[in-house]
Amino acid sequence: QVQLLESGGGLVQAEGSLRLSCAASGRTFTNYALGWFRQAPGKERDFVAAISWDGGRAVYADSVKGRFTISRDNAKNTLYLQMNSLKPEDTASYYCAGSSVYISTYPGHYIYWGQGTQVTVSS
């Protein structure tokens, strides 16, 4: 079992930045690929970014490519999402998740989920 706890959300103006963190505990952190997903009210949970267990590969949704950066520190059991040039359409609850697949954009491949942190971008 892996427990995931997100932090770092908040209210920011458009074009601002936020850094989300996801602290993991439980089973060996390095056994899992990790991802960020987001869900706005009334919408489905969407893929944002994912990183392989070794940090060697990262993938991004087209909507965040060039603005967001996913990274992980396996020594600290922590996943990060640096979000720059934020837009109002980035407003959502952001979730980190863990997968036994090397890397995936598909929510169904993720078996561990955090509770989410709210990001609100004002125009």
PDB file of N, CA and C in Angstrom, residues 1-6 21-32 34 72-79 96-98 111-114:
ATOM      1  N   GLN A   1       0.835  -1.188   0.000  1.00  0.00           N
ATOM      2  CA  GLN A   1       0.000   0.000   0.000  1.00  0.00           C
ATOM      3  C   GLN A   1       0.880   1.251   0.000  1.00  0.00           C
ATOM      4  N   VAL A   2       0.493   2.233  -0.775  1.00  0.00           N
ATOM      5  CA  VAL A   2       1.191   3.508  -0.832  1.00  0.00           C
ATOM      6  C   VAL A   2       0.199   4.616  -0.487  1.00  0.00           C
ATOM      7  N   GLN A   3       0.580   5.476   0.420  1.00  0.00           N
ATOM      8  CA  GLN A   3      -0.244   6.633   0.760  1.00  0.00           C
ATOM      9  C   GLN A   3       0.361   7.864   0.111  1.00  0.00           C
ATOM     10  N   LEU A   4      -0.487   8.659  -0.497  1.00  0.00           N
ATOM     11  CA  LEU A   4      -0.054   9.859  -1.216  1.00  0.00           C
ATOM     12  C   LEU A   4      -0.768  11.077  -0.642  1.00  0.00           C
ATOM     13  N   LEU A   5      -0.020  12.138  -0.415  1.00  0.00           N
ATOM     14  CA  LEU A   5      -0.588  13.358   0.157  1.00  0.00           C
ATOM     15  C   LEU A   5      -0.087  14.556  -0.622  1.00  0.00           C
ATOM     16  N   GLU A   6      -1.023  15.227  -1.296  1.00  0.00           N
ATOM     17  CA  GLU A   6      -0.679  16.406  -2.089  1.00  0.00           C
ATOM     18  C   GLU A   6      -0.679  17.669  -1.228  1.00  0.00           C
ATOM     19  N   SER A  21       3.351  19.487  -4.516  1.00  0.00           N
ATOM     20  CA  SER A  21       4.155  18.384  -4.010  1.00  0.00           C
ATOM     21  C   SER A  21       3.240  17.221  -3.659  1.00  0.00           C
ATOM     22  N   CYS A  22       3.788  16.037  -3.723  1.00  0.00           N
ATOM     23  CA  CYS A  22       3.055  14.839  -3.339  1.00  0.00           C
ATOM     24  C   CYS A  22       4.011  13.954  -2.548  1.00  0.00           C
ATOM     25  N   ALA A  23       3.748  13.843  -1.259  1.00  0.00           N
ATOM     26  CA  ALA A  23       4.584  13.039  -0.380  1.00  0.00           C
ATOM     27  C   ALA A  23       4.035  11.626  -0.305  1.00  0.00           C
ATOM     28  N   ALA A  24       4.908  10.649  -0.465  1.00  0.00           N
ATOM     29  CA  ALA A  24       4.494   9.252  -0.461  1.00  0.00           C
ATOM     30  C   ALA A  24       5.029   8.535   0.764  1.00  0.00           C
ATOM     31  N   SER A  25       4.256   7.605   1.251  1.00  0.00           N
ATOM     32  CA  SER A  25       4.688   6.747   2.348  1.00  0.00           C
ATOM     33  C   SER A  25       4.130   5.353   2.101  1.00  0.00           C
ATOM     34  N   GLY A  26       4.720   4.391   2.776  1.00  0.00           N
ATOM     35  CA  GLY A  26       4.259   3.027   2.599  1.00  0.00           C
ATOM     36  C   GLY A  26       5.273   2.220   1.812  1.00  0.00           C
ATOM     37  N   ARG A  27       4.830   1.578   0.766  1.00  0.00           N
ATOM     38  CA  ARG A  27       5.707   0.732  -0.038  1.00  0.00           C
ATOM     39  C   ARG A  27       6.769   1.550  -0.765  1.00  0.00           C
ATOM     40  N   THR A  28       7.754   0.845  -1.277  1.00  0.00           N
ATOM     41  CA  THR A  28       8.904   1.482  -1.888  1.00  0.00           C
ATOM     42  C   THR A  28       8.476   2.421  -3.008  1.00  0.00           C
ATOM     43  N   PHE A  29       8.803   3.669  -2.828  1.00  0.00           N
ATOM     44  CA  PHE A  29       8.417   4.734  -3.748  1.00  0.00           C
ATOM     45  C   PHE A  29       8.937   4.473  -5.148  1.00  0.00           C
ATOM     46  N   THR A  30      10.136   3.952  -5.246  1.00  0.00           N
ATOM     47  CA  THR A  30      10.766   3.797  -6.555  1.00  0.00           C
ATOM     48  C   THR A  30      10.176   2.647  -7.365  1.00  0.00           C
ATOM     49  N   ASN A  31       9.277   1.880  -6.793  1.00  0.00           N
ATOM     50  CA  ASN A  31       8.646   0.795  -7.546  1.00  0.00           C
ATOM     51  C   ASN A  31       7.586   1.302  -8.508  1.00  0.00           C
ATOM     52  N   TYR A  32       7.223   2.573  -8.409  1.00  0.00           N
ATOM     53  CA  TYR A  32       6.044   3.058  -9.100  1.00  0.00           C
ATOM     54  C   TYR A  32       6.323   4.256  -9.986  1.00  0.00           C
ATOM     55  N   LEU A  34       4.682   7.624 -11.438  1.00  0.00           N
ATOM     56  CA  LEU A  34       3.806   8.577 -10.774  1.00  0.00           C
ATOM     57  C   LEU A  34       3.208   9.549 -11.786  1.00  0.00           C
ATOM     58  N   ARG A  72      10.591  14.102  -9.724  1.00  0.00           N
ATOM     59  CA  ARG A  72      10.485  13.309  -8.501  1.00  0.00           C
ATOM     60  C   ARG A  72      11.838  13.247  -7.815  1.00  0.00           C
ATOM     61  N   ASP A  73      11.796  13.174  -6.510  1.00  0.00           N
ATOM     62  CA  ASP A  73      12.993  13.008  -5.697  1.00  0.00           C
ATOM     63  C   ASP A  73      12.803  11.704  -4.933  1.00  0.00           C
ATOM     64  N   ASN A  74      13.385  10.643  -5.425  1.00  0.00           N
ATOM     65  CA  ASN A  74      13.175   9.331  -4.813  1.00  0.00           C
ATOM     66  C   ASN A  74      13.791   9.246  -3.418  1.00  0.00           C
ATOM     67  N   ALA A  75      14.816  10.033  -3.161  1.00  0.00           N
ATOM     68  CA  ALA A  75      15.417  10.036  -1.823  1.00  0.00           C
ATOM     69  C   ALA A  75      14.462  10.640  -0.790  1.00  0.00           C
ATOM     70  N   LYS A  76      13.598  11.547  -1.248  1.00  0.00           N
ATOM     71  CA  LYS A  76      12.637  12.204  -0.355  1.00  0.00           C
ATOM     72  C   LYS A  76      11.230  11.639  -0.499  1.00  0.00           C
ATOM     73  N   ASN A  77      11.076  10.634  -1.372  1.00  0.00           N
ATOM     74  CA  ASN A  77       9.747  10.056  -1.608  1.00  0.00           C
ATOM     75  C   ASN A  77       8.722  11.125  -1.966  1.00  0.00           C
ATOM     76  N   THR A  78       9.115  12.020  -2.824  1.00  0.00           N
ATOM     77  CA  THR A  78       8.250  13.151  -3.157  1.00  0.00           C
ATOM     78  C   THR A  78       8.188  13.369  -4.660  1.00  0.00           C
ATOM     79  N   LEU A  79       6.988  13.651  -5.112  1.00  0.00           N
ATOM     80  CA  LEU A  79       6.707  14.002  -6.500  1.00  0.00           C
ATOM     81  C   LEU A  79       6.370  15.481  -6.558  1.00  0.00           C
ATOM     82  N   CYS A  96      -2.283  13.371  -7.301  1.00  0.00           N
ATOM     83  CA  CYS A  96      -1.150  12.539  -7.676  1.00  0.00           C
ATOM     84  C   CYS A  96      -1.566  11.083  -7.554  1.00  0.00           C
ATOM     85  N   ALA A  97      -0.890  10.247  -8.321  1.00  0.00           N
ATOM     86  CA  ALA A  97      -1.260   8.843  -8.375  1.00  0.00           C
ATOM     87  C   ALA A  97      -0.042   7.998  -8.683  1.00  0.00           C
ATOM     88  N   GLY A  98      -0.097   6.729  -8.253  1.00  0.00           N
ATOM     89  CA  GLY A  98       1.005   5.806  -8.461  1.00  0.00           C
ATOM     90  C   GLY A  98       0.573   4.601  -9.285  1.00  0.00           C
ATOM     91  N   ILE A 111      -3.082   2.831  -9.405  1.00  0.00           N
ATOM     92  CA  ILE A 111      -3.725   2.064  -8.345  1.00  0.00           C
ATOM     93  C   ILE A 111      -3.732   2.801  -7.004  1.00  0.00           C
ATOM     94  N   TYR A 112      -2.903   3.820  -6.875  1.00  0.00           N
ATOM     95  CA  TYR A 112      -2.875   4.609  -5.643  1.00  0.00           C
ATOM     96  C   TYR A 112      -3.162   6.061  -5.990  1.00  0.00           C
ATOM     97  N   TRP A 113      -4.009   6.692  -5.163  1.00  0.00           N
ATOM     98  CA  TRP A 113      -4.416   8.070  -5.422  1.00  0.00           C
ATOM     99  C   TRP A 113      -4.370   8.880  -4.134  1.00  0.00           C
ATOM    100  N   GLY A 114      -3.980  10.140  -4.278  1.00  0.00           N
ATOM    101  CA  GLY A 114      -4.075  11.064  -3.169  1.00  0.00           C
ATOM    102  C   GLY A 114      -5.459  11.672  -3.085  1.00  0.00           C
TER     103      GLY A 114
END
